[in-house]
Coordinates of C-alpha atoms in Angstrom, one line a residue:
X1 CA -71.0 45.6 37.8
X2 CA -68.5 47.7 39.7
X3 CA -67.1 44.5 41.3
X4 CA -66.6 43.1 37.8
X5 CA -64.9 46.3 36.6
X6 CA -62.6 46.1 39.6
X7 CA -61.8 42.4 39.0
X8 CA -61.0 43.1 35.2
X9 CA -58.8 46.1 36.3
X10 CA -57.0 43.9 38.8
X11 CA -56.4 41.1 36.3
X12 CA -55.2 43.7 33.6
X13 CA -52.7 44.9 36.0
X14 CA -51.5 41.5 37.1
X15 CA -51.0 40.5 33.4
X16 CA -49.1 43.7 32.7
X17 CA -46.8 43.0 35.5
X18 CA -46.4 39.3 34.2
X19 CA -45.6 40.4 30.7
X20 CA -41.9 41.1 31.2
X21 CA -41.6 37.8 32.8
X22 CA -43.4 36.0 30.1
X23 CA -41.3 37.9 27.5
X24 CA -38.0 37.0 29.3
X25 CA -38.9 33.2 29.5
X26 CA -40.0 33.3 25.7
X27 CA -36.8 35.0 24.7
X28 CA -34.6 32.6 26.9
X29 CA -36.4 29.6 25.1
X30 CA -35.8 31.2 21.8
X31 CA -32.1 31.6 22.5
X32 CA -31.8 28.0 23.9
X33 CA -33.6 26.7 20.6
X34 CA -31.2 28.7 18.4
X35 CA -28.2 27.3 20.3
X36 CA -29.6 23.8 19.9
X37 CA -30.1 24.4 16.3
X38 CA -26.6 25.9 15.8
X39 CA -24.8 23.0 17.6
X40 CA -26.9 20.0 16.6
X41 CA -25.5 18.0 13.6
X42 CA -27.5 18.5 10.5
X43 CA -29.2 15.5 8.9
X44 CA -26.5 15.5 6.2
X45 CA -23.7 15.2 8.9
X46 CA -24.9 11.8 10.0
X47 CA -24.7 8.5 8.0
X48 CA -27.0 5.6 8.6
X49 CA -25.6 2.5 7.1
X50 CA -28.0 -0.2 6.2
X51 CA -25.7 -3.4 5.5
X52 CA -25.7 -7.1 5.5
X53 CA -23.6 -8.9 8.1
X54 CA -22.9 -12.2 9.2
X55 CA -24.3 -13.0 12.7
X56 CA -21.4 -14.1 14.9
X57 CA -23.6 -17.1 16.5
X58 CA -24.8 -19.0 13.3
X59 CA -24.5 -17.9 9.8
X60 CA -27.7 -16.0 9.5
X61 CA -27.8 -12.8 7.4
X62 CA -29.2 -9.9 9.1
X63 CA -29.5 -6.1 8.6
X64 CA -28.2 -3.4 11.0
X65 CA -28.5 0.3 11.0
X66 CA -25.2 1.8 12.0
X67 CA -25.0 5.8 12.9
X68 CA -21.8 7.2 12.0
X69 CA -21.4 10.9 12.9
X70 CA -19.6 13.1 10.4
X71 CA -16.5 13.8 12.5
X72 CA -15.4 10.1 12.9
X73 CA -13.3 9.8 15.9
X74 CA -10.0 11.3 17.2
X75 CA -6.4 10.4 16.9
X76 CA -3.7 10.9 19.4
X77 CA -1.6 12.9 16.8
X78 CA -2.3 14.9 13.9
X79 CA -4.2 13.1 11.1
X80 CA -2.1 14.2 8.2
X81 CA 1.4 13.4 9.6
X82 CA 3.5 10.8 11.3
X83 CA 4.8 11.4 14.8
X84 CA 8.5 12.5 15.0
X85 CA 8.7 12.0 11.2
X86 CA 10.8 15.1 11.0
X87 CA 13.6 13.3 12.7
X88 CA 14.0 10.6 10.1
X89 CA 15.2 10.8 6.5
X90 CA 16.5 8.6 3.7
X91 CA 20.1 7.9 3.6
X92 CA 21.4 5.7 0.7
X93 CA 24.7 7.1 -0.3
X94 CA 27.5 4.5 -0.7
X95 CA 30.4 4.6 1.6
X96 CA 34.1 5.1 0.5
X97 CA 34.6 1.3 0.8
X98 CA 32.1 0.7 -2.1
X99 CA 34.3 0.8 -5.2
X100 CA 33.5 2.7 -8.5
X101 CA 31.9 0.4 -11.1
X102 CA 35.0 0.9 -13.4
X103 CA 37.1 -0.7 -10.8
X104 CA 35.1 -4.0 -10.4
X105 CA 33.4 -4.7 -13.6
X106 CA 34.8 -7.5 -15.7
X107 CA 34.9 -7.3 -19.5
X108 CA 32.8 -9.7 -21.5
X109 CA 30.2 -10.3 -18.7
X110 CA 26.8 -9.2 -19.9
X111 CA 23.8 -9.7 -17.5
X112 CA 20.2 -9.3 -19.0
X113 CA 17.0 -9.8 -17.0
X114 CA 13.3 -10.3 -18.2
X115 CA 10.8 -9.1 -15.5
X116 CA 7.6 -10.6 -14.7
X117 CA 4.1 -9.3 -13.7
X118 CA 2.7 -5.8 -13.4
X119 CA 4.4 -2.5 -13.2
X120 CA 5.4 -2.7 -9.5
X121 CA 6.4 -6.4 -9.6
X122 CA 8.7 -5.5 -12.5
X123 CA 10.0 -2.5 -10.5
X124 CA 11.4 -4.9 -7.8
X125 CA 13.0 -7.0 -10.6
X126 CA 14.8 -4.0 -12.1
X127 CA 15.9 -2.9 -8.7
X128 CA 17.2 -6.3 -7.8
X129 CA 18.9 -6.7 -11.3
X130 CA 21.2 -3.8 -10.7
X131 CA 22.3 -5.4 -7.4
X132 CA 22.7 -8.9 -9.1
X133 CA 24.9 -7.2 -11.8
X134 CA 27.0 -5.7 -9.0
X135 CA 27.5 -8.9 -7.2
X136 CA 28.7 -10.6 -10.5
X137 CA 30.8 -7.7 -11.5
X138 CA 28.8 -7.7 -14.8
X139 CA 27.6 -5.2 -17.3
X140 CA 23.9 -4.8 -16.9
X141 CA 21.7 -4.7 -20.1
X142 CA 18.7 -2.4 -19.8
X143 CA 16.1 -4.9 -18.4
X144 CA 13.2 -6.2 -20.6
X145 CA 9.7 -5.7 -19.4
X146 CA 7.0 -8.2 -19.4
X147 CA 4.8 -7.9 -22.4
X148 CA 3.1 -11.3 -22.5
X149 CA 1.6 -11.9 -19.0
X150 CA -1.9 -11.3 -17.7
X151 CA -1.2 -7.6 -18.1
X152 CA -0.5 -7.6 -21.8
X153 CA 1.3 -4.3 -22.0
X154 CA 3.6 -3.9 -25.0
X155 CA 5.6 -1.1 -23.5
X156 CA 9.4 -1.4 -23.3
X157 CA 11.6 0.1 -20.6
X158 CA 12.2 3.5 -22.3
X159 CA 8.5 4.0 -22.6
X160 CA 7.9 3.6 -18.9
X161 CA 11.3 4.8 -17.3
X162 CA 13.7 7.5 -18.3
X163 CA 16.4 5.0 -19.6
X164 CA 19.2 7.7 -19.9
X165 CA 18.7 9.0 -16.4
X166 CA 18.7 5.4 -15.2
X167 CA 22.1 4.7 -16.9
X168 CA 23.7 7.9 -16.0
X169 CA 22.6 8.1 -12.3
X170 CA 23.9 4.4 -11.6
X171 CA 27.1 4.9 -13.6
X172 CA 29.3 4.8 -10.5
X173 CA 27.5 1.6 -9.2
X174 CA 27.0 -0.4 -12.3
X175 CA 27.8 -0.2 -15.9
X176 CA 24.6 -0.3 -18.0
X177 CA 24.1 -0.6 -21.7
X178 CA 21.0 -0.3 -23.7
X179 CA 21.6 -3.5 -25.8
X180 CA 24.0 -6.4 -26.1
X181 CA 27.0 -5.7 -28.3
X182 CA 27.8 -7.0 -31.8
X183 CA 30.6 -9.5 -32.3
X184 CA 31.6 -10.7 -35.7
X185 CA 28.8 -8.8 -37.4
X186 CA 26.2 -10.5 -35.0
X187 CA 24.6 -9.5 -31.9
X188 CA 25.8 -11.5 -29.0
X189 CA 23.3 -14.2 -27.9
X190 CA 22.5 -14.4 -24.3
X191 CA 22.2 -17.7 -22.5
X192 CA 18.8 -18.0 -20.8
X193 CA 18.4 -19.4 -17.4
X194 CA 16.6 -18.8 -14.2
X195 CA 17.7 -18.5 -10.5
X196 CA 15.9 -19.7 -7.4
X197 CA 13.8 -17.2 -5.4
X198 CA 15.5 -15.2 -2.8
X199 CA 19.0 -16.3 -4.1
X200 CA 21.6 -14.8 -1.8
X201 CA 25.1 -13.4 -2.8
X202 CA 26.8 -16.6 -2.5
X203 CA 24.1 -18.3 -4.6
X204 CA 24.8 -15.8 -7.6
X205 CA 28.5 -16.2 -7.3
X206 CA 28.2 -20.0 -7.3
X207 CA 25.5 -20.5 -9.9
X208 CA 25.5 -17.5 -12.3
X209 CA 29.1 -16.5 -12.3
X210 CA 30.6 -19.7 -13.8
X211 CA 28.1 -19.5 -16.6
X212 CA 28.9 -15.8 -17.3
X213 CA 32.6 -16.7 -17.6
X214 CA 31.9 -19.4 -20.1
X215 CA 28.8 -17.9 -22.1
X216 CA 29.8 -14.1 -21.6
X217 CA 26.2 -13.2 -21.6
X218 CA 23.4 -14.5 -19.6
X219 CA 19.7 -13.6 -19.4
X220 CA 17.8 -14.5 -16.3
X221 CA 14.1 -15.0 -17.0
X222 CA 11.0 -14.4 -14.8
X223 CA 13.2 -12.1 -12.7
X224 CA 11.0 -11.4 -9.6
X225 CA 12.1 -11.7 -6.0
X226 CA 15.1 -13.6 -7.2
X227 CA 17.5 -11.8 -4.9
X228 CA 17.5 -12.3 -0.9
X229 CA 15.8 -9.9 1.3
X230 CA 18.6 -9.8 3.6
X231 CA 22.0 -8.5 2.0
X232 CA 25.0 -6.6 3.0
X233 CA 24.4 -2.9 3.9
X234 CA 26.0 -1.6 0.8
X235 CA 23.9 -3.7 -1.5
X236 CA 20.8 -2.7 0.4
X237 CA 21.6 1.1 0.0
X238 CA 22.2 0.4 -3.6
X239 CA 18.6 -1.1 -3.8
X240 CA 17.4 2.2 -2.4
X241 CA 19.3 4.3 -4.9
X242 CA 17.9 2.3 -7.9
X243 CA 14.3 2.3 -6.5
X244 CA 14.2 5.9 -5.1
X245 CA 16.4 7.8 -7.2
X246 CA 17.4 6.0 -10.6
X247 CA 13.8 4.8 -11.6
X248 CA 12.0 7.9 -13.0
X249 CA 9.0 7.7 -15.2
X250 CA 9.3 9.2 -18.8
X251 CA 8.0 12.8 -19.1
X252 CA 4.4 12.2 -20.2
X253 CA 3.7 10.1 -17.3
X254 CA 4.7 12.4 -14.5
X255 CA 3.2 15.4 -16.3
X256 CA -0.2 13.8 -16.4
X257 CA 0.4 12.4 -12.8
X258 CA 1.0 16.1 -11.6
X259 CA -2.2 17.3 -13.2
X260 CA -4.1 14.6 -11.2
X261 CA -2.4 15.6 -8.0
X262 CA -3.1 19.3 -8.5
X263 CA -6.7 18.7 -9.2
X264 CA -6.9 16.8 -6.0
X265 CA -5.0 19.7 -4.2
X266 CA -7.6 22.1 -5.7
X267 CA -10.6 20.2 -4.0
X268 CA -8.8 20.2 -0.6
X269 CA -5.6 21.0 1.1
X270 CA -5.2 17.4 2.1
X271 CA -6.4 14.0 0.6
X272 CA -6.3 10.3 1.1
X273 CA -5.3 7.9 -1.5
X274 CA -6.9 4.4 -1.2
X275 CA -5.6 1.3 -3.1
X276 CA -8.8 -0.6 -2.7
X277 CA -8.1 -4.1 -4.2
X278 CA -11.5 -5.2 -4.2
X279 CA -11.5 -6.8 -7.8
X280 CA -13.2 -10.1 -8.4
X281 CA -9.8 -11.9 -9.2
X282 CA -8.4 -10.7 -5.8
X283 CA -11.6 -11.9 -3.9
X284 CA -11.7 -15.2 -5.7
X285 CA -8.1 -15.9 -4.7
X286 CA -8.8 -14.8 -1.1
X287 CA -11.5 -17.4 -0.8
X288 CA -13.4 -15.1 1.5
X289 CA -17.1 -14.7 2.1
X290 CA -18.7 -11.1 1.7
X291 CA -22.3 -11.9 2.4
X292 CA -23.4 -12.1 -1.2
X293 CA -24.9 -15.7 -0.8
X294 CA -25.1 -18.2 -3.5
X295 CA -24.7 -15.6 -6.4
X296 CA -21.4 -14.4 -4.9
X297 CA -20.2 -18.1 -4.4
X298 CA -21.1 -18.9 -7.9
X299 CA -19.3 -16.0 -9.5
X300 CA -16.2 -16.1 -7.3
X301 CA -16.2 -19.9 -7.6
X302 CA -16.2 -19.8 -11.5
X303 CA -13.1 -17.5 -11.3
X304 CA -11.4 -19.8 -8.6
X305 CA -11.8 -22.9 -10.9
X306 CA -9.5 -21.1 -13.6
X307 CA -6.6 -22.3 -11.5
X308 CA -6.4 -26.0 -10.7
X309 CA -4.0 -25.6 -7.8
X310 CA -6.2 -22.9 -5.9
X311 CA -8.4 -24.9 -3.7
X312 CA -11.5 -23.6 -1.9
X313 CA -10.3 -22.5 1.6
X314 CA -12.2 -21.9 4.6
X315 CA -13.7 -18.4 4.4
X316 CA -14.0 -17.8 8.2
X317 CA -10.5 -19.1 8.9
X318 CA -9.1 -16.7 6.2
X319 CA -11.1 -13.9 7.7
X320 CA -9.8 -14.5 11.2
X321 CA -6.3 -14.7 10.0
X322 CA -6.6 -11.2 8.4
X323 CA -6.2 -12.6 4.8
X324 CA -9.4 -11.0 3.5
X325 CA -9.4 -7.5 2.1
X326 CA -11.8 -5.2 3.8
X327 CA -15.0 -4.2 2.0
X328 CA -15.2 -0.7 0.8
X329 CA -17.6 -0.1 3.6
X330 CA -15.3 -1.4 6.2
X331 CA -12.4 0.7 4.9
X332 CA -14.7 3.7 5.2
X333 CA -15.7 3.0 8.8
X334 CA -12.0 2.4 9.9
X335 CA -11.1 5.8 8.4
X336 CA -14.0 7.6 10.0
X337 CA -13.2 5.9 13.3
X338 CA -9.6 7.1 13.0
X339 CA -10.7 10.7 12.6
X340 CA -11.3 11.4 9.1
X341 CA -14.5 13.3 8.7
X342 CA -16.9 13.2 5.9
X343 CA -15.5 16.4 4.2
X344 CA -12.2 14.6 3.5
X345 CA -11.4 13.9 -0.3
X346 CA -10.4 10.4 -1.2
X347 CA -8.7 9.3 -4.4
X348 CA -9.4 5.5 -5.2
X349 CA -7.0 3.6 -7.2
X350 CA -8.6 0.4 -8.2
X351 CA -9.6 -1.8 -11.2
X352 CA -13.1 -3.2 -11.6
X353 CA -14.8 -3.4 -8.2
X354 CA -16.7 -6.5 -7.4
X355 CA -20.4 -5.6 -7.0
X356 CA -19.9 -2.2 -8.7
X357 CA -21.6 0.9 -7.6
X358 CA -23.7 -1.2 -5.1
X359 CA -20.5 -2.3 -3.3
X360 CA -19.0 1.2 -3.5
X361 CA -22.4 3.1 -2.2
X362 CA -21.5 2.8 1.6
X363 CA -18.0 4.0 1.2
X364 CA -19.3 6.9 -1.1
X365 CA -22.0 7.6 1.7
X366 CA -19.3 8.0 4.2
X367 CA -16.9 10.0 1.9
X368 CA -18.9 11.9 -0.7
X369 CA -15.8 13.5 -2.1
X370 CA -14.9 10.5 -4.0
X371 CA -12.4 10.6 -6.9
X372 CA -10.5 8.5 -9.3
X373 CA -8.6 9.0 -12.6
X374 CA -12.0 8.9 -14.5
X375 CA -13.6 11.7 -12.4
X376 CA -10.8 14.2 -12.3
X377 CA -9.5 13.7 -15.9
X378 CA -11.1 13.8 -19.1
X379 CA -11.2 10.8 -21.6
X380 CA -9.0 12.8 -24.0
X381 CA -6.3 13.4 -21.3
X382 CA -6.4 9.6 -20.3
X383 CA -6.6 8.3 -23.8
X384 CA -2.8 8.2 -24.5
X385 CA -2.3 5.9 -21.3
X386 CA -5.4 3.9 -21.4
X387 CA -4.3 1.1 -23.6
X388 CA -1.2 0.4 -21.5
X389 CA -1.8 -1.0 -18.1
X390 CA 1.6 -0.2 -16.8
X391 CA 1.2 3.6 -17.8
X392 CA -2.3 3.7 -16.0
X393 CA -0.8 1.9 -12.9
X394 CA 2.0 4.5 -13.0
X395 CA -0.5 7.4 -12.8
X396 CA -2.1 5.8 -9.9
X397 CA 1.2 5.3 -8.3
X398 CA 2.1 9.1 -8.5
X399 CA -1.3 10.2 -7.1
X400 CA -1.0 7.7 -4.2
X401 CA 2.6 8.5 -3.6
X402 CA 1.9 12.2 -3.4
X403 CA -1.2 11.9 -1.1
X404 CA -0.9 13.1 2.5
X405 CA -2.3 9.6 3.7
X406 CA -2.0 6.3 1.7
X407 CA -4.3 3.4 2.6
X408 CA -3.7 0.0 1.3
X409 CA -6.2 -2.8 1.6
X410 CA -3.8 -5.7 0.7
X411 CA -0.1 -6.3 0.8
X412 CA 0.7 -6.6 -3.0
X413 CA 3.5 -5.0 -4.8
X414 CA 2.2 -1.5 -5.2
X415 CA 1.4 -1.3 -1.5
X416 CA 4.8 -2.6 -0.5
X417 CA 6.7 -0.3 -2.7
X418 CA 4.7 2.9 -1.8
X419 CA 5.0 1.9 1.9
X420 CA 8.8 1.8 1.6
X421 CA 9.0 4.8 -0.5
X422 CA 6.7 6.7 1.8
X423 CA 9.1 5.8 4.8
X424 CA 12.2 6.7 2.8
X425 CA 10.8 10.2 2.0
X426 CA 9.7 11.4 5.3
X427 CA 7.5 8.8 6.8
X428 CA 4.4 9.9 5.3
X429 CA 1.4 8.1 6.8
X430 CA 0.6 4.7 5.3
X431 CA -2.4 3.0 6.9
X432 CA -2.7 -0.7 6.6
X433 CA -5.8 -2.2 8.1
X434 CA -5.1 -4.7 11.0
X435 CA -7.5 -7.2 9.5
X436 CA -7.0 -9.8 12.3
X437 CA -8.2 -7.5 15.0
X438 CA -10.8 -5.6 12.9
X439 CA -12.4 -8.8 11.9
X440 CA -14.5 -9.4 15.1
X441 CA -14.9 -5.7 15.7
X442 CA -16.9 -5.4 12.3
X443 CA -18.6 -8.6 13.0
X444 CA -20.1 -7.3 16.3
X445 CA -20.6 -3.6 15.5
X446 CA -24.3 -3.7 15.7
X447 CA -23.9 -4.3 19.6
X448 CA -21.5 -1.3 20.1
X449 CA -21.9 2.4 20.3
X450 CA -20.0 4.5 17.8
X451 CA -17.7 5.8 20.5
X452 CA -16.8 2.2 21.5
X453 CA -16.4 1.0 18.0
X454 CA -14.1 4.2 17.2
X455 CA -12.1 3.6 20.3
X456 CA -11.5 0.0 19.5
X457 CA -10.4 0.8 15.9
X458 CA -7.9 3.4 17.2
X459 CA -6.5 0.8 19.6
X460 CA -6.2 -1.9 17.0
X461 CA -4.6 0.4 14.4
X462 CA -1.6 1.3 16.6
X463 CA 1.5 0.0 14.9
X464 CA -0.4 0.0 11.5
X465 CA -0.1 3.8 10.7
X466 CA 3.1 4.3 9.1
X467 CA 4.9 5.7 12.1
X468 CA 8.7 5.4 12.4
X469 CA 9.9 2.4 14.0
X470 CA 6.6 0.7 13.7
X471 CA 8.5 -2.4 12.1
X472 CA 11.6 -3.8 13.5
X473 CA 14.6 -3.3 11.1
X474 CA 15.0 -6.3 8.8
X475 CA 11.3 -7.5 9.2
X476 CA 9.1 -7.9 6.3
X477 CA 10.3 -7.4 2.7
X478 CA 13.1 -4.9 2.1
X479 CA 11.0 -3.0 -0.5
X480 CA 8.3 -2.5 2.2
X481 CA 10.7 -1.6 5.2
X482 CA 14.0 -0.4 3.7
X483 CA 15.5 0.2 7.3
X484 CA 19.0 0.2 6.0
X485 CA 18.4 3.4 4.1
X486 CA 16.6 5.3 6.9
X487 CA 18.7 7.4 9.4
X488 CA 17.4 9.3 12.4
X489 CA 18.8 12.5 14.1
X490 CA 21.1 11.9 17.0
X491 CA 18.8 13.9 19.2
X492 CA 16.0 11.5 18.5
X493 CA 18.1 8.4 19.1
X494 CA 18.5 9.4 22.8
X495 CA 14.8 9.7 23.2
X496 CA 13.8 6.6 21.3
X497 CA 12.2 3.6 22.9
X498 CA 14.4 1.3 25.0
X499 CA 14.3 -1.5 22.3
X500 CA 17.1 -0.2 19.9
X501 CA 18.5 -1.8 16.9
X502 CA 21.9 -1.0 15.2
X503 CA 21.0 -1.1 11.5
X504 CA 24.6 -2.2 10.2
X505 CA 25.3 -4.7 13.0
X506 CA 21.7 -6.2 12.4
X507 CA 22.5 -6.5 8.7
X508 CA 25.9 -8.0 9.3
X509 CA 24.5 -10.7 11.7
X510 CA 22.0 -11.6 9.0
X511 CA 24.4 -11.7 6.1
X512 CA 26.5 -14.3 7.8
X513 CA 24.0 -16.6 6.3
X514 CA 25.3 -15.7 2.9
X515 CA 27.9 -18.3 3.4
X516 CA 25.2 -20.9 2.8
X517 CA 24.2 -21.6 -0.7
X518 CA 20.5 -22.2 -1.8
X519 CA 19.8 -25.9 -1.5
X520 CA 21.0 -27.5 -4.6
X521 CA 18.5 -29.0 -7.0
X522 CA 19.3 -29.9 -10.5
X523 CA 16.0 -28.5 -11.8
X524 CA 16.2 -25.2 -9.7
X525 CA 12.7 -25.2 -8.6
X526 CA 10.8 -21.9 -8.1
X527 CA 11.3 -22.0 -4.4
X528 CA 10.3 -19.2 -2.0
X529 CA 11.7 -20.1 1.3
X530 CA 11.1 -17.5 4.0
X531 CA 14.2 -16.1 5.5
X532 CA 12.6 -14.6 8.6
X533 CA 13.4 -16.1 11.9
X534 CA 10.7 -18.2 13.2
X535 CA 11.3 -17.3 16.9
X536 CA 10.7 -13.5 16.1
X537 CA 7.1 -14.1 14.7
X538 CA 4.5 -12.0 16.5
X539 CA 6.9 -9.7 18.1
X540 CA 6.5 -7.0 15.6
X541 CA 3.9 -5.6 13.1
X542 CA 3.8 -7.6 9.9
X543 CA 1.6 -7.7 6.9
X544 CA 0.3 -10.8 5.1
X545 CA 1.6 -11.0 1.5
X546 CA -0.5 -12.0 -1.4
X547 CA 2.2 -14.7 -2.2
X548 CA 2.2 -16.4 1.2
X549 CA -0.1 -19.2 -0.1
X550 CA 0.6 -19.2 -3.9
X551 CA 1.7 -22.4 -5.3
X552 CA 4.7 -21.9 -7.6
X553 CA 2.7 -23.2 -10.6
X554 CA 0.0 -20.5 -10.3
X555 CA 2.0 -18.1 -12.7
X556 CA -1.2 -16.3 -14.0
X557 CA -2.6 -15.8 -10.6
X558 CA 0.7 -14.5 -9.3
X559 CA 0.8 -11.9 -12.1
X560 CA -2.9 -10.9 -11.5
X561 CA -2.1 -10.4 -7.8
X562 CA 1.2 -8.6 -8.4
X563 CA 0.0 -5.0 -8.3

């Protein structure tokens, strides 16, 4: 018994000596567990996307689970601004050589134009009409807006744009009147005609000026892209004065647009605006395959058959060439890979999305803070605009223009005009998916870690982020890349890349082609010849236009895709 007591006493003493050690180990484990709990991502921080995909070898449809962390990836520069953007600014003032409108305008020469397409296509027509009137030394009649096309908007110019501001701001450049004058008690009748697409200065002087002298009033119909992309520097600057300063929306539109922007800012300091362009008509035109099987092929095929001249294309080829809009999920993955986390607020400008909520679900999973006009405005607030497609498009235009980052999923008119406008007003980031390069990356993402996927996205998107000098001066459409109207600080010019371009000299070289008239044709076909130099292709970043493959007879299709 004594031995047992001594043994218990010895064990008790040993246990008491071990107690601090045990307590220390337990405390250390508790601290370690707390740290792991604190730093580990919560279940809500990680998105697991279950999505259909086309397996690269063969056409089998499979399912993958793709883990996307909340933080996305990292960029080399700040997410919400363009590198060196503070050194660039819009500069569109006329030089002393550009004579006042009073000195050059001829009496009894009235030019009217009838625009075509949606709001932004009409905007390009209005901008170019002012330049055409200046070339012709004519008085411009306030342009007529398209009220009969696919968009079926009955609005006139003064209901969309501030007509008095438009006239007064441009008074030194072009004389503008609201309607044709009356002669002999009757309103002067305008002679209707059309000009070829991308008609240059010489073309207008040779073709339209003689008719103006004879008829006194001419109306140019379907006036969209009827002026050359490349013009003399003074005319290009006039384009910028019209587009970025003279064209103001009427008061109710910016008032409502400001409310929408304020509500986005109340949610977050920064926000992204996304022009999704994933409507059924857009997808039918693209001829792309989005993994929806026979049901998708039937639905989009039925839409495609509405245009006799639109033939079924090779969906794989179109995808490889970057002609397919990204799916909402792919756009979301691209943005997360670029570094935009799950807490970022996104405003989506879009019509009816093909597949509805099911198609949008992956994008909403990646970016739960998902907004549109319908979610941040009441029905009562939107009602005055809802019956007019141009006014609804104008609201989206304002919210997208004011966004910290604008993302475009195609290269239609709204994307082009906003890209150019954002360059002009400080190079605010405009992200355009490098669809050609991203195609295979999305296709093989099941075999990649998130880190490898995000790194590749960031590599492929260099040159597609809206940075200054991404696009060579003179490349692409002028409305998308108004290089003539963007100046840089002298300090910045010294540290710029070795490839430098003198804007005025480049323009002068280009405009020597103005001596050549458009190929003569008695019927003046709706031609769309490209005035880019073939030997420059592939050297610089360029986007693919919706119009690259449109046949001139596809009028309705062109209107649908215009915005």
